[in-house]
Amino acid sequence: MSESKDFLRTIVEADLKSGKYKEITTRFPPEPNGFPHIGHAKSICINFGIAADYNGHCNLRMDDTNPTKEDTKYVEALKDAVQWLGFHWGDNVRFTSDYFDQIHDYAIELIKMGKAYVDSTNEEEMRELRGTVKEAGKRSKFAERTIEENLDLFERMKNGDFKDGSHVLRAKIDMSAANMKMRDPLLYRIRHAHHFRAGDKWSIYPMYDFAHCLSDFIEGVSHSICTLEFENNRDIYNWVLDTLGLTTVRPFQHEFARLGINYTVMSKRKLLELVEGGQVSGWDDPRLPTIAGYKRRGYTPESILTFCDQIGIAKANSMVDVAQLEFCIRDDLNTKVPRVMCVLDPLKVTIVNYEGSEELESSYYPDDIAKDGTRALPFSKEIYIERDDFMENPPKGYFRLTPDQVVRLKHAYIIKCKEVIKDADGKIIEIKAEYIAESKSGSDTSGIKVKSAIHWVEAKTAKEVEVRVYDRLFLDEAPEGLEDVNPNSLTIIKNALIEPAVITEKPDERFQFERQGYFYADPIDYTDAKPVFNKIVGLKGSWGQKKKPTTEAPKAKKEHIDGEVVAMSENEQALFNKYSELGLNSEVANTLARDEQLSSFYEEALAELNSPVSLANIVTNEVARELKQMAVHELKFNASQIAELVKMIDDKTISNKIAKQVFEEMVKSGNAPTKIVKDKGLVQISDPSVISPIIDEVITKNPDNVEKFKAGNTKLLGFFVGQVLKATGGKANPQVVNKLVAEKLK
Ligand code: ATP
Ligand code: MG
């Protein structure tokens, strides 16, 4: 629990102190019309958390008053989520539908009091009569019906004598109330629908505003906690209970702010669209913000509880950075899980001067973590390293293996590159290397300094595994709709290689793959024949470093496991810290900070355009490559032109891919990027009227795939999008294409 009390707990404590309640009872009241998401987790933590903190009780209540959308599979998902988060609801799950009889009796009581009437105006007229914020409404002429008439009509509504929509039961409150919700709100409507629990017993169903307060009362709830959008419904809540004279225990409603997270959508309706549209594999797709999704991805319940605690409870809606949630899981796993080695993109290395084999006893945990456990790491002359841990023509600041730079194999030896073997296309297929026998980890007497240590696996004993890497599901921070879905949110790596102990010893379900991130054995698809791991989260994020003043500033050193690292000067460290705070990852921040030429070029560009991450990417890759061959004053382009180029990427005038092409041209001609884009017609095409005919052509050319798509293979959407992008030479705006293709194939 947070050290400082939130406003809800302050209210609860005051109510206990004043004797208003002897016991605290809360409830978590989801509608079972979809899987719960991280927003529900917040509500679960609040309701169950408060009950636990004050020795009270929290009910799990299914708010099942809408028969057409609800289903038992959602009830199960909700139960599972609450349990997984570690909360208990007592003997049984409650259902609003269990109270339908009682709620109906209360309606009759209101009618008898002259406080409710059957209205038979049609929907449109009813809307007109309600008035506006500025103008009072007018009561319907049916409000004059006698109590007997109302009782008779209501009975016949219940018996199914009328069509849907022909009559409603309304509370008789105040048609000129400033709070529009109080202008004779609906209490019951006719619905000839089968209810998943109540069956066909009812032809009328109570509205939320009537059912909720009464269910709270029936259950003896003291604090009815809900989100801010119900603020205006509070008056009805009170009116119903007060009018019926329901006083002990009298529940009161309190509202808090909804949780929103960037780069995702959070309403069950939108999540359902994603699930039904096939953009994700199901409600438990690890890219979704559902509890089932987080669970399958490998998040721990603890990390979600910490997150809910950190974001606190407030009265103002706000958007939380998803990086904060990622920080919580990273922080939780950092000290818990074994660290192992897995190579995602293998490059073979043959150590020509090593004979035989050995087993290196290596710890699963670094020294600063108070956990024990070791495994034997097989080593021999054939190993695999990560393809990008070797570079033949490295940019300045590259610390890993090169023809001229040694590197340490984590837990093993220092190696140096002797020969680079390529295939006919010039692709590197193998490195011949030599190891330094005296450099064995733990007993290194070689005196050789290395700039970094890399992970690796031994060729014969390594196991092949599938690794699923997830990226944000949406490209946009605040996605408007499903057309913002990131087409590259899932990458499947089929042939990653992992050290054998992970598979044979199974020391855990979650791991840190050294230098790659945290991973989880997929609870559904993992088999001994085909192990599958989900990437939970990467090793680094910007959030924790920026917002947690108590944690030490990140040190570039951290990245270079176990080998000795040339220390940074004070200046370089200061730059590194600054760049980390701007959101650059440590690798990029490192490269910039350690290279004066690059950092001053970067600073100059940054002064022109506040886009730190995109600028850093171009400067450390493209610009750095050029600077290896010439001095700054010899370059044909300058920093402000790079800023101009990045601006065009940022505002989506050009795609990333096209930007590379423009850069090549800048290097050659020295022309301004805007001019190049204009002259060569490289502007990204976002105009639907231009893209549309191209899509039509692709559709006409692929009738088979259209048929398959329409038959339900929605994954083919990607195929069509790809074809259209190809046809425009990569110039079409992928988001627009996505949207149009989806519309046309409907
Ligand atoms: P959605 O719009 O996602 O369908 P909802 O509000 O309709 O959500 P319910 O099933 O009615 O979902 O909600 C159950 C409880 O969870 C309610 O008390 C609701 O206020 C709360 N809740 C729903 N979404 C959030 C959220 N994003 N943040 C905090 N609480 C939430
Ligand atoms: Mg809802």
PDB file of N, CA and C and ligand atoms in Angstrom, residues 28-31 37 39-40 43 227 256 258-259 266-268, ligand 1:
ATOM      1  N   PHE A  28     -16.468  -5.253  -6.786  1.00  0.00           N
ATOM      2  CA  PHE A  28     -15.934  -4.990  -8.126  1.00  0.00           C
ATOM      3  C   PHE A  28     -17.020  -5.483  -9.082  1.00  0.00           C
ATOM      4  N   PRO A  29     -17.633  -4.553  -9.849  1.00  0.00           N
ATOM      5  CA  PRO A  29     -18.853  -4.907 -10.594  1.00  0.00           C
ATOM      6  C   PRO A  29     -18.712  -4.881 -12.114  1.00  0.00           C
ATOM      7  N   PRO A  30     -17.917  -5.753 -12.701  1.00  0.00           N
ATOM      8  CA  PRO A  30     -17.763  -5.712 -14.155  1.00  0.00           C
ATOM      9  C   PRO A  30     -18.980  -6.236 -14.902  1.00  0.00           C
ATOM     10  N   GLU A  31     -19.144  -5.739 -16.112  1.00  0.00           N
ATOM     11  CA  GLU A  31     -20.138  -6.334 -16.986  1.00  0.00           C
ATOM     12  C   GLU A  31     -19.434  -7.454 -17.749  1.00  0.00           C
ATOM     13  N   HIS A  37      -9.273  -5.746 -18.584  1.00  0.00           N
ATOM     14  CA  HIS A  37      -7.993  -5.159 -19.004  1.00  0.00           C
ATOM     15  C   HIS A  37      -7.302  -4.506 -17.823  1.00  0.00           C
ATOM     16  N   GLY A  39      -7.128  -1.541 -16.949  1.00  0.00           N
ATOM     17  CA  GLY A  39      -7.990  -0.580 -16.250  1.00  0.00           C
ATOM     18  C   GLY A  39      -8.812  -1.277 -15.169  1.00  0.00           C
ATOM     19  N   HIS A  40      -9.305  -2.461 -15.511  1.00  0.00           N
ATOM     20  CA  HIS A  40     -10.039  -3.229 -14.501  1.00  0.00           C
ATOM     21  C   HIS A  40      -9.114  -3.623 -13.356  1.00  0.00           C
ATOM     22  N   SER A  43      -9.205  -1.014 -10.873  1.00  0.00           N
ATOM     23  CA  SER A  43     -10.435  -1.057 -10.089  1.00  0.00           C
ATOM     24  C   SER A  43     -10.428  -2.234  -9.100  1.00  0.00           C
ATOM     25  N   THR A 227     -15.902   4.707 -11.646  1.00  0.00           N
ATOM     26  CA  THR A 227     -15.074   5.678 -12.359  1.00  0.00           C
ATOM     27  C   THR A 227     -15.866   6.964 -12.632  1.00  0.00           C
ATOM     28  N   PHE A 256     -13.521   7.743  -8.944  1.00  0.00           N
ATOM     29  CA  PHE A 256     -12.085   7.989  -9.143  1.00  0.00           C
ATOM     30  C   PHE A 256     -11.802   8.004 -10.645  1.00  0.00           C
ATOM     31  N   ARG A 258     -10.405   7.075 -14.273  1.00  0.00           N
ATOM     32  CA  ARG A 258     -10.124   5.903 -15.082  1.00  0.00           C
ATOM     33  C   ARG A 258      -8.646   5.866 -15.452  1.00  0.00           C
ATOM     34  N   LEU A 259      -8.124   4.684 -15.616  1.00  0.00           N
ATOM     35  CA  LEU A 259      -6.760   4.541 -16.097  1.00  0.00           C
ATOM     36  C   LEU A 259      -6.747   4.479 -17.624  1.00  0.00           C
ATOM     37  N   MET A 266      -8.447   0.638 -24.719  1.00  0.00           N
ATOM     38  CA  MET A 266      -8.759   0.008 -23.465  1.00  0.00           C
ATOM     39  C   MET A 266     -10.237  -0.242 -23.245  1.00  0.00           C
ATOM     40  N   SER A 267     -11.065  -0.036 -24.255  1.00  0.00           N
ATOM     41  CA  SER A 267     -12.440  -0.374 -23.935  1.00  0.00           C
ATOM     42  C   SER A 267     -12.714  -1.780 -24.444  1.00  0.00           C
ATOM     43  N   LYS A 268     -13.562  -2.478 -23.738  1.00  0.00           N
ATOM     44  CA  LYS A 268     -13.836  -3.857 -24.124  1.00  0.00           C
ATOM     45  C   LYS A 268     -14.398  -3.921 -25.534  1.00  0.00           C
TER      46      LYS A 268
HETATM   47  P1  ATP B   1     -14.973  -0.758 -20.804  1.00  0.00           P
HETATM   48  O1  ATP B   1     -15.315   0.601 -21.297  1.00  0.00           O
HETATM   49  O2  ATP B   1     -13.564  -1.136 -20.949  1.00  0.00           O
HETATM   50  O3  ATP B   1     -15.909  -1.800 -21.326  1.00  0.00           O
HETATM   51  P2  ATP B   1     -16.486  -0.548 -18.452  1.00  0.00           P
HETATM   52  O4  ATP B   1     -16.387   0.625 -17.550  1.00  0.00           O
HETATM   53  O5  ATP B   1     -17.678  -0.681 -19.303  1.00  0.00           O
HETATM   54  O6  ATP B   1     -15.158  -0.660 -19.235  1.00  0.00           O
HETATM   55  P3  ATP B   1     -17.145  -2.519 -16.564  1.00  0.00           P
HETATM   56  O7  ATP B   1     -17.058  -3.971 -16.796  1.00  0.00           O
HETATM   57  O8  ATP B   1     -18.478  -1.914 -16.487  1.00  0.00           O
HETATM   58  O9  ATP B   1     -16.288  -1.869 -17.674  1.00  0.00           O
HETATM   59  O10 ATP B   1     -16.257  -2.062 -15.330  1.00  0.00           O
HETATM   60  C1  ATP B   1     -16.102  -2.727 -14.114  1.00  0.00           C
HETATM   61  C2  ATP B   1     -15.445  -1.789 -13.162  1.00  0.00           C
HETATM   62  O11 ATP B   1     -14.156  -1.461 -13.614  1.00  0.00           O
HETATM   63  C3  ATP B   1     -16.228  -0.485 -13.076  1.00  0.00           C
HETATM   64  O12 ATP B   1     -16.311  -0.084 -11.741  1.00  0.00           O
HETATM   65  C4  ATP B   1     -15.403   0.469 -13.868  1.00  0.00           C
HETATM   66  O13 ATP B   1     -15.556   1.762 -13.376  1.00  0.00           O
HETATM   67  C5  ATP B   1     -13.989  -0.091 -13.684  1.00  0.00           C
HETATM   68  N1  ATP B   1     -13.153   0.260 -14.822  1.00  0.00           N
HETATM   69  C6  ATP B   1     -13.380  -0.004 -16.127  1.00  0.00           C
HETATM   70  N2  ATP B   1     -12.412   0.528 -16.901  1.00  0.00           N
HETATM   71  C7  ATP B   1     -11.559   1.138 -16.064  1.00  0.00           C
HETATM   72  C8  ATP B   1     -10.347   1.877 -16.239  1.00  0.00           C
HETATM   73  N3  ATP B   1      -9.837   2.087 -17.452  1.00  0.00           N
HETATM   74  N4  ATP B   1      -9.729   2.365 -15.142  1.00  0.00           N
HETATM   75  C9  ATP B   1     -10.218   2.144 -13.921  1.00  0.00           C
HETATM   76  N5  ATP B   1     -11.345   1.458 -13.690  1.00  0.00           N
HETATM   77  C10 ATP B   1     -12.021   0.963 -14.729  1.00  0.00           C
END
